Coordinates of C-alpha atoms in Angstrom, one line a residue:
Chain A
X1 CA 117.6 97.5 120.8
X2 CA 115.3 94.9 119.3
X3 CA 115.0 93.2 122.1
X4 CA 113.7 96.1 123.9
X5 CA 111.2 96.8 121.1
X6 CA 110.1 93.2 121.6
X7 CA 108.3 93.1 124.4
X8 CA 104.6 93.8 123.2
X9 CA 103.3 96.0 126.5
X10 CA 106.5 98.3 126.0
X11 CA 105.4 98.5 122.4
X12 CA 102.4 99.5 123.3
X13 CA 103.3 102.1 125.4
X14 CA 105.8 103.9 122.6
X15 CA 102.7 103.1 119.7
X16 CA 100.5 105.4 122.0
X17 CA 102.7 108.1 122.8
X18 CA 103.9 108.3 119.7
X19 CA 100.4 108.4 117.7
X20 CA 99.2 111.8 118.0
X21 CA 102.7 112.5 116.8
X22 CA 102.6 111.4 113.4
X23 CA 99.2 112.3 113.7
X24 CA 100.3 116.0 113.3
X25 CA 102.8 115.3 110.9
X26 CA 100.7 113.5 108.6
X27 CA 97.7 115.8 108.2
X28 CA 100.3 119.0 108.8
X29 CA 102.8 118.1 105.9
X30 CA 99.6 116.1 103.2
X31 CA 97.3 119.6 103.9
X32 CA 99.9 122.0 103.5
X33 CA 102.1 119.7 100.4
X34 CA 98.2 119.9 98.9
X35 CA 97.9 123.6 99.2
X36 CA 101.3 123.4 97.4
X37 CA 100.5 121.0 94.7
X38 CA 97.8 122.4 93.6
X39 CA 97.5 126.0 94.0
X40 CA 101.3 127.4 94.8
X41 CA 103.6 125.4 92.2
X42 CA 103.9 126.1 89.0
X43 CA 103.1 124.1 85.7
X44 CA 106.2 122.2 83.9
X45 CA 107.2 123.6 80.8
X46 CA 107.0 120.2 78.9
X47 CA 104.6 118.5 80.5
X48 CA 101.9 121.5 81.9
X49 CA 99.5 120.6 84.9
X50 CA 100.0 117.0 84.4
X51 CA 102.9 117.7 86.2
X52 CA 101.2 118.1 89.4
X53 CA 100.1 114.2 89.5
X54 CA 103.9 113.8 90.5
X55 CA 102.5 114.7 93.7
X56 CA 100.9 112.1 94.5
X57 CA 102.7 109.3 92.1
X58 CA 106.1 109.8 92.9
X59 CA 105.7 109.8 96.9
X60 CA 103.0 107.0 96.5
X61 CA 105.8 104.7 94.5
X62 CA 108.3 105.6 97.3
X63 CA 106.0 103.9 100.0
X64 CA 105.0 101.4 97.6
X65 CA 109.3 100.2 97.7
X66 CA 110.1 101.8 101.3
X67 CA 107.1 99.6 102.7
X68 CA 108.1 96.5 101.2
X69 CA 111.6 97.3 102.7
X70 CA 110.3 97.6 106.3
X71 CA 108.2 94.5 105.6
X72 CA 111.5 92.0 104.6
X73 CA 113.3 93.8 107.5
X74 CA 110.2 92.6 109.9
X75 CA 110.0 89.6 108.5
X76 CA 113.9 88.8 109.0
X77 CA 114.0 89.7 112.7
X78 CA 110.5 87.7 112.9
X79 CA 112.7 84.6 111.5
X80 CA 115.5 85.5 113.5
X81 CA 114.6 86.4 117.0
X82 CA 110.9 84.7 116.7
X83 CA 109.6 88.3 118.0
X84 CA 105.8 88.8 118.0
X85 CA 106.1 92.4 117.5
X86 CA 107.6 92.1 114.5
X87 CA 105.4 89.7 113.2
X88 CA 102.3 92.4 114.0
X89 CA 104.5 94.8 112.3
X90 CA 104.9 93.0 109.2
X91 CA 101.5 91.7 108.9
X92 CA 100.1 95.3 109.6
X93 CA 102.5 96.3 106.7
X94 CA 101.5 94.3 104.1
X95 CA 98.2 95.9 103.5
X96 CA 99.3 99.2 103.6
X97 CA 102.3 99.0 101.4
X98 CA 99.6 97.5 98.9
X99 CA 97.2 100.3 99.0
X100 CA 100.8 102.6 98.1
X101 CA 101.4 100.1 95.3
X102 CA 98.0 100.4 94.2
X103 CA 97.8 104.0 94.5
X104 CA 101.7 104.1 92.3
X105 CA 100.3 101.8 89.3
X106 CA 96.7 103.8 88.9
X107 CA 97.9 107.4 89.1
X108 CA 101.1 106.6 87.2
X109 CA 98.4 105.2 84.7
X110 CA 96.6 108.3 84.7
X111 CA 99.8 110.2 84.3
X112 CA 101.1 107.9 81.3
X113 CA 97.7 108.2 79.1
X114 CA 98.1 112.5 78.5
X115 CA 102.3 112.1 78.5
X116 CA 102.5 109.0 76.5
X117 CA 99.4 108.1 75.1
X118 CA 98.6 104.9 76.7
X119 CA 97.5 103.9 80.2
X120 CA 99.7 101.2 80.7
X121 CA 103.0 99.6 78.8
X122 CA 104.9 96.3 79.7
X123 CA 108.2 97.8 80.2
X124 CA 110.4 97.3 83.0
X125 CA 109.5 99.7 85.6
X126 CA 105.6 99.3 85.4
X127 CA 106.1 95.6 84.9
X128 CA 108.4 95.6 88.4
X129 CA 106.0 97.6 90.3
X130 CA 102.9 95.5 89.4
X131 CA 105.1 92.5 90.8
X132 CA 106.0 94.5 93.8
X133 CA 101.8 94.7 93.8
X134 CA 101.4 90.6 93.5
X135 CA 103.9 90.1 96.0
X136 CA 102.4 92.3 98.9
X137 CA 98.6 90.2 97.7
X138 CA 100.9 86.5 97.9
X139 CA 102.4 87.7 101.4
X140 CA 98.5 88.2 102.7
X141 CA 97.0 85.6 100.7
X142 CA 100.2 83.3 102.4
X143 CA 99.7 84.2 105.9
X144 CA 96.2 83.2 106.2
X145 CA 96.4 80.2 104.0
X146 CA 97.3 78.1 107.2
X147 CA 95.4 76.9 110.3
X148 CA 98.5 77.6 112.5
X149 CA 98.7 81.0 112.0
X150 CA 103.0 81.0 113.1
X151 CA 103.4 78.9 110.2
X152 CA 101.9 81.3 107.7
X153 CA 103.9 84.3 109.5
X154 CA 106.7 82.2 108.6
X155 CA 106.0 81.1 104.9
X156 CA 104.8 85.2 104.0
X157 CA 108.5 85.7 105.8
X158 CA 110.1 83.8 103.6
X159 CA 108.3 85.3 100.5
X160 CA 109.0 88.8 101.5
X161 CA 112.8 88.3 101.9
X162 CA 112.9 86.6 98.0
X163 CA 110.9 89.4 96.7
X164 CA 112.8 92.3 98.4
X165 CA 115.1 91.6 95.1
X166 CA 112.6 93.3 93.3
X167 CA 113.1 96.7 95.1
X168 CA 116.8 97.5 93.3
X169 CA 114.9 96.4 90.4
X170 CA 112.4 98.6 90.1
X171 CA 115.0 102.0 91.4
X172 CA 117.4 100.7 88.7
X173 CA 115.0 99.6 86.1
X174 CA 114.8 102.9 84.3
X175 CA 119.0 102.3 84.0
X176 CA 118.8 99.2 83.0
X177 CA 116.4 98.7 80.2
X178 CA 114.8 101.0 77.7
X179 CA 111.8 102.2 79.1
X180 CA 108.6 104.9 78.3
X181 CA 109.3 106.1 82.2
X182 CA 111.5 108.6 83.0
X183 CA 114.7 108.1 85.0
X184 CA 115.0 109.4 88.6
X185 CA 115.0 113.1 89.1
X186 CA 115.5 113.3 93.0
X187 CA 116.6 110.6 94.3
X188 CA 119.8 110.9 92.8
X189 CA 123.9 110.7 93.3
X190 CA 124.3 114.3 91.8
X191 CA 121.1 115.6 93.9
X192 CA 117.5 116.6 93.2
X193 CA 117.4 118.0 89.0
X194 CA 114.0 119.4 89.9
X195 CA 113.2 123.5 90.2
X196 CA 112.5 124.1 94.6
X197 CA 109.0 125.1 93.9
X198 CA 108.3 121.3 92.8
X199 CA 110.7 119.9 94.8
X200 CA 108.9 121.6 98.0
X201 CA 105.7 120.2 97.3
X202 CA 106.7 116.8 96.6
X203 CA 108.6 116.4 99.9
X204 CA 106.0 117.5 101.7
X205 CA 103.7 115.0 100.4
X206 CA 106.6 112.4 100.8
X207 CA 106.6 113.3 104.4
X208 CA 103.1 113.3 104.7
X209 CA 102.7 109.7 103.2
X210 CA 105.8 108.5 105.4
X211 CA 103.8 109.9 108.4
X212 CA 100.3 108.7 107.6
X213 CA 102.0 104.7 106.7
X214 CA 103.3 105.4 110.4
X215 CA 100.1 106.3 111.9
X216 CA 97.8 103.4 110.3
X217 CA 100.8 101.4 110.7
X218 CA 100.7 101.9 114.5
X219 CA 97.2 101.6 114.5
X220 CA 97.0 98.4 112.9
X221 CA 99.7 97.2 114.8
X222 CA 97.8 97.7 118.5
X223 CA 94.8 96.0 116.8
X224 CA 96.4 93.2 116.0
X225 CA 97.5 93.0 119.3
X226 CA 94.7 92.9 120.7
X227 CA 93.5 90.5 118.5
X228 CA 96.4 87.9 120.0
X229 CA 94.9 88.5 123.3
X230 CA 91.7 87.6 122.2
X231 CA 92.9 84.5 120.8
X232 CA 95.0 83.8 123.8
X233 CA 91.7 84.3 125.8
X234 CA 89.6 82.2 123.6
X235 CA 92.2 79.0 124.4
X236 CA 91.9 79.8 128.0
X237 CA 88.4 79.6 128.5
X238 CA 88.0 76.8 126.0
X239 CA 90.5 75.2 128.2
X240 CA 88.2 75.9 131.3
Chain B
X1 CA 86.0 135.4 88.7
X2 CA 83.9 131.9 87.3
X3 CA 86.4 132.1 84.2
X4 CA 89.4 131.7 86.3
X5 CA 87.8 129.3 88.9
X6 CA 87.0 127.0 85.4
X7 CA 90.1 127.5 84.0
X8 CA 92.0 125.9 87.3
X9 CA 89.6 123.1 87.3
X10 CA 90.0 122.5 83.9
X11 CA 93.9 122.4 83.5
X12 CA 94.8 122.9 80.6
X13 CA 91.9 120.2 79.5
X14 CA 93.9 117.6 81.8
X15 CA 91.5 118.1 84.6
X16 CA 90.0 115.0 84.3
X17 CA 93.6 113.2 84.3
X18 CA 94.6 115.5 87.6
X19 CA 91.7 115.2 89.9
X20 CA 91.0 112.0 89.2
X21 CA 94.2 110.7 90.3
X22 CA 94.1 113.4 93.7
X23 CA 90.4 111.9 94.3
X24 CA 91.5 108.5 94.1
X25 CA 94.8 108.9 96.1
X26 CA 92.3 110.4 99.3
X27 CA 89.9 107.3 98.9
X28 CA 92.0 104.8 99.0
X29 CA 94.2 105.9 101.7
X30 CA 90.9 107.6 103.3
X31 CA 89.4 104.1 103.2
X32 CA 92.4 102.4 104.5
X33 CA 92.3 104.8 107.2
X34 CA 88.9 104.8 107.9
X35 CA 89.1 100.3 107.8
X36 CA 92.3 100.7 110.3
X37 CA 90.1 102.4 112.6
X38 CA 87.2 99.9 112.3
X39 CA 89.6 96.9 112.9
X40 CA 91.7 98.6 115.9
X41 CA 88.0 99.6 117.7
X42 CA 86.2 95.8 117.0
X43 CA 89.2 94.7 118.9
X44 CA 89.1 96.5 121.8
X45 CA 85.5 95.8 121.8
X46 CA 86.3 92.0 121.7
X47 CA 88.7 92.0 123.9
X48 CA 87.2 93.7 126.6
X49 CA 83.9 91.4 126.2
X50 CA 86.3 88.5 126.7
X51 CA 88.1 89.9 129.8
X52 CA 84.9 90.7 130.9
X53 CA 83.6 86.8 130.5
X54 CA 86.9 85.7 131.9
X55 CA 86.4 87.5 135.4
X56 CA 83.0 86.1 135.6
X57 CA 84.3 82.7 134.8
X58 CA 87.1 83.1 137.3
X59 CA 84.3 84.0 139.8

């Protein structure tokens, strides 16, 4: 199966296909989890409207950890099968999984400062997540810090698969150590301990964000692409 | 009517907190949309200049 996702013009073919796709999804499921966040769920008890940045937090902190997943996984079939595709794939990840991280560390910091009266504490799970943040900046920062741009693909590779440690880290932090977050409330072995009417909203935006990392994803994918060509282009008629 | 309307923007007086975080959340993934686009369209732009020269060259 990933040898049949290797070849780059087959790629190509499923990435446009399957565009307007996720297309839908995303603004379907992000437009109507909005209408939802906002407007149709109710306050929490505790914690009033704050309540509502959940909505874009917790689904923004799932990316940040389920993009860094996809990234080690491209990376390792990059280092395995030497597969261009997934080399595009994890480069094209990389940038969006930070943007996730980002997007995690500054609403959870706008979250923390009304719940627990600061914007930001060194405890484990904030502490892991900023890490997850300074890995996704090293594996860019890697990758174009050599001339022969296989060997960066191959050092950022290498840095992706160490740092995917971090991912059970950050889930399991909140078990682990004593810490100002909260522990999970959904993703849970004895299921979701959230009320539907927050729960519906907040998968909807999950599915909205997995969606939309799909649709840039493929997006940035077919760009860089193209970009190989160019470079394969440039060789050739430097060659002529 | 304009009571109600200020009371939802206001929230509770966490407002500022709330929309904030909803604003930034759409320009950042707004802007990496928007960049994504930019970069996907320069490319095809550069590569079809280069096909383009190639042909000639070839000719």
């Amino acid at each position: 199966m990933i040898n049949y996702f290797a070849n780059p013009t087959r790629f190509l073919k499923i990435a446009k296909g399957l565009q307007p796709i996720v297309a839908l999804i995303a603004v379907g499921s992000i437009l109507t989890g909005l209408y939802y966040s906002l407007i149709q769920s109710p306050p929490d008890y505790q914690q009033s409207e704050t309540v509502r940045m959940m909505y874009v937090h917790v689904p923004a902190a799932w990316m940040a950890m389920f993009c860094y997943v996809a990234l080690a996984g491209f990376s390792s079939v990059l280092l395995i099968w030497r597969h261009i595709v997934a080399d595009i794939l994890a480069k094209s990840t990389a940038p969006i999984g930070a943007c996730f991280t980002f997007l995690a560390l500054a609403t959870g910091s706008l979250w923390g400062k009304p719940m627990w009266g600061t914007w930001w504490v060194w405890d484990a799970r904030l502490t892991s997540v900023l890490i997850l943040f300074l890995l996704y900046l090293g594996y860019m920062v890697l990758y174009n810090a050599f001339d022969d741009r296989s060997r960066g693909a191959r050092a950022a590779a290498i840095l992706s698969i160490v740092g995917v440690i971090n991912v059970p880290i950050i889930k399991f932090s909140v078990d682990w150590w004593n810490t100002l977050h909260q522990p999970a409330s959904v993703i849970k072995m004895d299921g979701p301990a959230i009320h539907s009417s927050m729960l519906t909203p907040l998968i909807l935006m999950a599915v909205g964000y997995t969606s939309l990392f799909i649709w840039i994803l493929l997006i940035r994918a077919r760009a860089e692409l193209n970009l190989q060509k160019v470079h394969a282009l440039k060789i050739r008629l430097a060659k002529v | 009517m304009l009571e109600s309307i200020y009371n939802y923007f206001i929230m509770d007086g966490y407002g500022i907190f709330i929309w904030v975080a909803f604003g930034l959340s759409f320009v950042i993934l707004a802007g990496l949309f928007v960049q994504s686009i930019r970069l996907f369209r320069s490319s095809e732009k550069a590569l079809e200049d280069l096909q383009i020269q190639v042909r000639q060259d070839e000719k």
